[in-house]
Short mmCIF file of C-alpha atoms in Angstrom, two decimals:
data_model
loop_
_atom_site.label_atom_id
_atom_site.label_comp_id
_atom_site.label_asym_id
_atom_site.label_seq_id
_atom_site.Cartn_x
_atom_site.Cartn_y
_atom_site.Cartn_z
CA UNK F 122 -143.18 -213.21 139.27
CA UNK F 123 -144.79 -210.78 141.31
CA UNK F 124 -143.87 -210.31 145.59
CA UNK F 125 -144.43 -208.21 148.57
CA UNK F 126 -142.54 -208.27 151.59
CA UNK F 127 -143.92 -206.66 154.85
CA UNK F 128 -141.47 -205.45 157.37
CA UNK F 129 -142.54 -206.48 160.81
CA UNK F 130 -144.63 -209.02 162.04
CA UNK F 131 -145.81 -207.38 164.81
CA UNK F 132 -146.46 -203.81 165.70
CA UNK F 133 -148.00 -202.33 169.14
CA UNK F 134 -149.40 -198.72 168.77
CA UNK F 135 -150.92 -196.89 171.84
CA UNK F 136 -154.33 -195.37 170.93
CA UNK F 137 -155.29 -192.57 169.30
CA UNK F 138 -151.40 -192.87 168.05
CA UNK F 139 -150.26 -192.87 164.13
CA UNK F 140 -150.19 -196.28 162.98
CA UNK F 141 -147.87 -197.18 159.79
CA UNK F 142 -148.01 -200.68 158.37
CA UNK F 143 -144.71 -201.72 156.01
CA UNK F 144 -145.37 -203.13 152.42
CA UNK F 145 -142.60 -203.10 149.62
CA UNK F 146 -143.49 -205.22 146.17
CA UNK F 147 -141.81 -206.67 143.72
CA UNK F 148 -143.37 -206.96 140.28
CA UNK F 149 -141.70 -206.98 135.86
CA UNK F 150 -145.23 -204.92 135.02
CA UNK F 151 -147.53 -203.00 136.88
CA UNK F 152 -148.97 -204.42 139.69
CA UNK F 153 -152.37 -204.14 141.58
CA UNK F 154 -151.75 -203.77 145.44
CA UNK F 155 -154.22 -204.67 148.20
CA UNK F 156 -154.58 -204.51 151.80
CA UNK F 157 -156.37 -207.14 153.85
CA UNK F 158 -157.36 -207.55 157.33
CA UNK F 159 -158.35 -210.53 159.14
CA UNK F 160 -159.61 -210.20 162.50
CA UNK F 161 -159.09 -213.17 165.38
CA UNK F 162 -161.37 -216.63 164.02
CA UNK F 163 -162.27 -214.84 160.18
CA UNK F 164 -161.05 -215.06 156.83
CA UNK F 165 -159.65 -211.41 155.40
CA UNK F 166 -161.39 -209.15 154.18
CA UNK F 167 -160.55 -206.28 151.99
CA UNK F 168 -159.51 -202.73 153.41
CA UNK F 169 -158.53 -201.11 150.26
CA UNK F 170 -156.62 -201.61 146.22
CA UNK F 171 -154.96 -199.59 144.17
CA UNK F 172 -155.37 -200.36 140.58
CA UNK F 173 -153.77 -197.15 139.20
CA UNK F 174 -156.12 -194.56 138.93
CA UNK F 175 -155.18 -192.51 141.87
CA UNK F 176 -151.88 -192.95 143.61
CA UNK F 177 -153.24 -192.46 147.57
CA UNK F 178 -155.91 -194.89 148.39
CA UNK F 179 -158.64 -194.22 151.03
CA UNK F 180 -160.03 -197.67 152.75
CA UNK F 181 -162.60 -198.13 155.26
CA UNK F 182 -162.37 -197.67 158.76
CA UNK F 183 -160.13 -194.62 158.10
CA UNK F 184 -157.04 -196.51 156.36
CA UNK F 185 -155.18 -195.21 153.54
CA UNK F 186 -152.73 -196.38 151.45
CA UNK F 187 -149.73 -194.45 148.95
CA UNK F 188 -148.61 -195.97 146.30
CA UNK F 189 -145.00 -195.03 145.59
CA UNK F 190 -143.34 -196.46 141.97
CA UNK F 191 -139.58 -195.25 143.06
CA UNK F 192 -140.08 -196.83 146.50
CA UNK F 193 -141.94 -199.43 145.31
CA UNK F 194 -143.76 -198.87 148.19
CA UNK F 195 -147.70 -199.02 149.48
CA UNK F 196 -147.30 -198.47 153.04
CA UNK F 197 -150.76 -198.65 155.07
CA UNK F 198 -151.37 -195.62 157.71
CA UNK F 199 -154.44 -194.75 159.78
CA UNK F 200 -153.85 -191.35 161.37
CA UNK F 201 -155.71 -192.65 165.29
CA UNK F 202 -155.62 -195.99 166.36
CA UNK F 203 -158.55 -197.21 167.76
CA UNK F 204 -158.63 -200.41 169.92
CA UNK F 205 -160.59 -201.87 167.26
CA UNK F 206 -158.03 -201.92 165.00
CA UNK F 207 -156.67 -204.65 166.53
CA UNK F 208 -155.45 -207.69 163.95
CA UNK F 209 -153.27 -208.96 161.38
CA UNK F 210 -153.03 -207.01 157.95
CA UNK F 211 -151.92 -208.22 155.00
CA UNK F 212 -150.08 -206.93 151.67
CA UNK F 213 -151.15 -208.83 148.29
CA UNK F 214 -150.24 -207.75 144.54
CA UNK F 215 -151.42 -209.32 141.33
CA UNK F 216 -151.34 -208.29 137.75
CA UNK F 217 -153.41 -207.81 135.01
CA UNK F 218 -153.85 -210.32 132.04
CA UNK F 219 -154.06 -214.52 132.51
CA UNK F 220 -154.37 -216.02 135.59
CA UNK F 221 -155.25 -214.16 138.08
CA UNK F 222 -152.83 -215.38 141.30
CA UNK F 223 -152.73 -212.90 144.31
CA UNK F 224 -149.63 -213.29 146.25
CA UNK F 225 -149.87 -212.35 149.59
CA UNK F 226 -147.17 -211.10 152.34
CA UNK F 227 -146.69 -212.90 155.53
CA UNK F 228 -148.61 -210.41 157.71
CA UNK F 229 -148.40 -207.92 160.56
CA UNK F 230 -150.14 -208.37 163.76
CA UNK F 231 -151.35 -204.61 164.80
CA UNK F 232 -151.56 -204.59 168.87
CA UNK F 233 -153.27 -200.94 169.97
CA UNK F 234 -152.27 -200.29 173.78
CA UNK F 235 -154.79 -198.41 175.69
CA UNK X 1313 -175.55 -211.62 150.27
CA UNK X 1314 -174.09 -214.62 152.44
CA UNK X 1315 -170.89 -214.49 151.58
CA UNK X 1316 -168.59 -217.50 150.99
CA UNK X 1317 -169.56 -220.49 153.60
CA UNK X 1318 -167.16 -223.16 154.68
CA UNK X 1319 -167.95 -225.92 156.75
CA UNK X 1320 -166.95 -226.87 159.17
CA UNK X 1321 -165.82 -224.91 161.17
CA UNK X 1322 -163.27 -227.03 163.02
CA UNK X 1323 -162.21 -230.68 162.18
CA UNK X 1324 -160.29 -232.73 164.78
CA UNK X 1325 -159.37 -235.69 163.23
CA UNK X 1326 -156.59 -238.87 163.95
CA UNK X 1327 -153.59 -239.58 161.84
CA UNK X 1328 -154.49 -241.56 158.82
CA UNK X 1329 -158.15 -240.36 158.46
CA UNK X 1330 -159.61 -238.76 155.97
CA UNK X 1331 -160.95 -235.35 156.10
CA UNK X 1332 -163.41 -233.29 153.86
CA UNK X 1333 -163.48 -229.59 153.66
CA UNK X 1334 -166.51 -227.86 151.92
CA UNK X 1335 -166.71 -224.20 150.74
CA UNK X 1336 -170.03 -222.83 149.00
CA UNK X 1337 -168.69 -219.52 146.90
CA UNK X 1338 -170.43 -216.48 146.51
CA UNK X 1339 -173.52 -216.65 143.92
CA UNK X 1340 -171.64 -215.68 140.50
CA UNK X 1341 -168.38 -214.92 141.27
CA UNK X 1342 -166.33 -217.69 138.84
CA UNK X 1343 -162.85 -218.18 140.54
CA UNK X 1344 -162.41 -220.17 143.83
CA UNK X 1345 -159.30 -220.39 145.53
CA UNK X 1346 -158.53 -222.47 148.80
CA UNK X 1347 -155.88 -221.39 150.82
CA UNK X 1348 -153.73 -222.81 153.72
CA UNK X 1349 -152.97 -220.91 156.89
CA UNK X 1350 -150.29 -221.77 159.94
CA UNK X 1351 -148.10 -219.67 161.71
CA UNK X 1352 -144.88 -221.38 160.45
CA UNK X 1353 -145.91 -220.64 156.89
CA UNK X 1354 -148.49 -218.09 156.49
CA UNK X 1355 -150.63 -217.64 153.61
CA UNK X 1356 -150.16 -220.39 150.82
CA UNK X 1357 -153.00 -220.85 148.08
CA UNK X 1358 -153.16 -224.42 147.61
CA UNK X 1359 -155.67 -224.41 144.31
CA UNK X 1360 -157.25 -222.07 142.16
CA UNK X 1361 -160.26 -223.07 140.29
CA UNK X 1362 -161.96 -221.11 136.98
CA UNK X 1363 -165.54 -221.63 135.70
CA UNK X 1364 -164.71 -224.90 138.08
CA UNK X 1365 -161.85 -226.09 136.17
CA UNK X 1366 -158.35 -226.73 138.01
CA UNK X 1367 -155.74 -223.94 136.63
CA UNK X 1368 -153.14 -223.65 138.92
CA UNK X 1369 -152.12 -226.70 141.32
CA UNK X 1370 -149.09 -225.91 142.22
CA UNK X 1371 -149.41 -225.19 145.87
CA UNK X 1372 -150.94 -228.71 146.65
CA UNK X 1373 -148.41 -230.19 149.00
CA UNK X 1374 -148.88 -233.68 148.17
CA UNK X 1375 -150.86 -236.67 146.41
CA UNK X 1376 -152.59 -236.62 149.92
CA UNK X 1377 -154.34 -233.45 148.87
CA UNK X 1378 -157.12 -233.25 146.17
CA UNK X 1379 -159.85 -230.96 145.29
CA UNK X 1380 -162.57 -230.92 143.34
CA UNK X 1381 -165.59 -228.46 141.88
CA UNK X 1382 -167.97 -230.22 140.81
CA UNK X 1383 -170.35 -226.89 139.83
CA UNK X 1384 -170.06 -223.50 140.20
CA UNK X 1385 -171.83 -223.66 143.84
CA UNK X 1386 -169.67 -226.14 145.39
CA UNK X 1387 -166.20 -227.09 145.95
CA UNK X 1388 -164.48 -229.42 148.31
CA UNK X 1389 -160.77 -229.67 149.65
CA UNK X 1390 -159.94 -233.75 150.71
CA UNK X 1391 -157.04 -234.84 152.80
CA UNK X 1392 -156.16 -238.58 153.05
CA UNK X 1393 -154.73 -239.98 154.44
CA UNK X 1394 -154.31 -236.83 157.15
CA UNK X 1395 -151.46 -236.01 158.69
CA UNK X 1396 -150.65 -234.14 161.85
CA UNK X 1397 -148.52 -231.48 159.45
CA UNK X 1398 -151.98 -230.86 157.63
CA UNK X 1399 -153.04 -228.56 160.85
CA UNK X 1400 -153.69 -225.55 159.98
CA UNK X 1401 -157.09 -223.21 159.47
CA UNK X 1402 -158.08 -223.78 155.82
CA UNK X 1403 -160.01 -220.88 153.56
CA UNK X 1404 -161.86 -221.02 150.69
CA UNK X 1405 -162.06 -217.29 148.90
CA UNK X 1406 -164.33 -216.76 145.86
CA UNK X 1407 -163.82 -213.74 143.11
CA UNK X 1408 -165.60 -212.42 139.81
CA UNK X 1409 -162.51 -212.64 137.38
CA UNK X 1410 -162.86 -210.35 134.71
CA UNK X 1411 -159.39 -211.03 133.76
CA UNK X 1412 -158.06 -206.98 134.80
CA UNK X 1413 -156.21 -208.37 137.43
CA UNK X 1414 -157.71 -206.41 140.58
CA UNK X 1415 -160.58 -208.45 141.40
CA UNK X 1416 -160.96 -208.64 144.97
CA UNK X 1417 -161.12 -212.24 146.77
CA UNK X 1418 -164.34 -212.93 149.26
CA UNK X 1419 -162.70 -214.99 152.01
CA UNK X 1420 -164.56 -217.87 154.56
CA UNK X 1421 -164.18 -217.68 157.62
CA UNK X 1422 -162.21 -221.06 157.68
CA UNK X 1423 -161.98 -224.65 158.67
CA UNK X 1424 -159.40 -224.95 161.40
CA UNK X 1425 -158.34 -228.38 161.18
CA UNK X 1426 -156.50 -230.19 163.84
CA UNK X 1427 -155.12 -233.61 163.32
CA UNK X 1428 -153.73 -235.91 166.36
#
């Protein structure tokens, strides 16, 4: 069975400030990793997958993502903050073949300080 | 595109009622998933639904909870009788499954759901 675990549940940046969002997984095969945000009163929405054929990740709204295999890593950064970054991201693998379940990490709240 | 649509969009209810949550998916896509949200918690998918058959149930809490998807534009999430541990926001997230494994959910914007 596939996992992720995100370290910290909340994390304040000051704008304009390096922001780096936690995400370790857990997976037997290869695993697809994803990156969700969900802003106050709406569902998530995507910010960016890897499925393998690149390693670093570019998302919208200038977020990237690095998958590492040794680290079994996929830490989210965004080199400026920007106030509107403010909300909860979330970490989710699946893998190919079968049923497709996403399993999703218990989120980080991102608070940007002006 | 309209995305996925969930009504409504909040549900106060009393103890022992019944409750109805709809979802409309996204035109095509063939996997629905409804999902349960609370801060004690987090995310927990409830039910996944493909070509509107049941496939993984597992994350129902109870015999209180059932869904059903009746066609491919339509699915509905029922609570009864409701408790006041069924608060939460409920979502409803739609995908095209092509079976690679990287198909990207379309979430609602929920159903927060508040029972007294």
């Amino acid at each position: 069975a596939q996992s992720v675990t995100q370290l910290g549940s909340h994390v304040s940046v000051s704008e304009g400030a390096l922001v780096l969002l936690r995400c370790n997984y857990s997976s037997s095969v290869p695993p697809y990793l994803f990156w969700y945000v969900q802003y106050p009163n709406q569902g998530l929405q995507l910010l960016l997958k890897y499925t393998s054929a690149a390693t670093l990740v570019k998302g919208i709204n200038g977020f990237e993502a690095e998958f590492k295999k040794s680290e079994t890593s996929f830490h989210l950064t965004k080199p400026s903050a920007h106030m509107s970054d403010a909300a909860e991201y979330f970490c989710a693998v699946s893998v190919s073949g079968g049923y497709q379940k996403v399993t999703f990490g218990t989120g980080t709240k991102l608070q940007v300080i002006p | 595109d309209a995305g996925v649509i969930q009504s409504p969009r909040h549900e106060v209810t009393e103890m022992g009622q019944e409750v109805t949550l709809r979802c409309k998916p996204i035109s095509g896509h063939n996997s629905l998933f409804w999902y349960r949200q609370t801060m004690m918690r987090g995310l927990e998918l409830l039910i996944y639904f493909n070509n509107n058959v049941p496939i993984d149930d597992s994350g129902m809490p109870e015999d209180r909870f059932s869904a059903k998807m009746p066609n491919a534009s339509f699915s509905t999430l029922k609570i009864q009788p409701s408790e006041p541990r069924d608060s939460a926001v409920y979502f409803c997230a739609s995908s095209l499954a092509l079976g690679q494994g990287h198909t990207v959910l379309h979430f609602g914007n929920g159903t927060r759901l508040t029972v007294t």
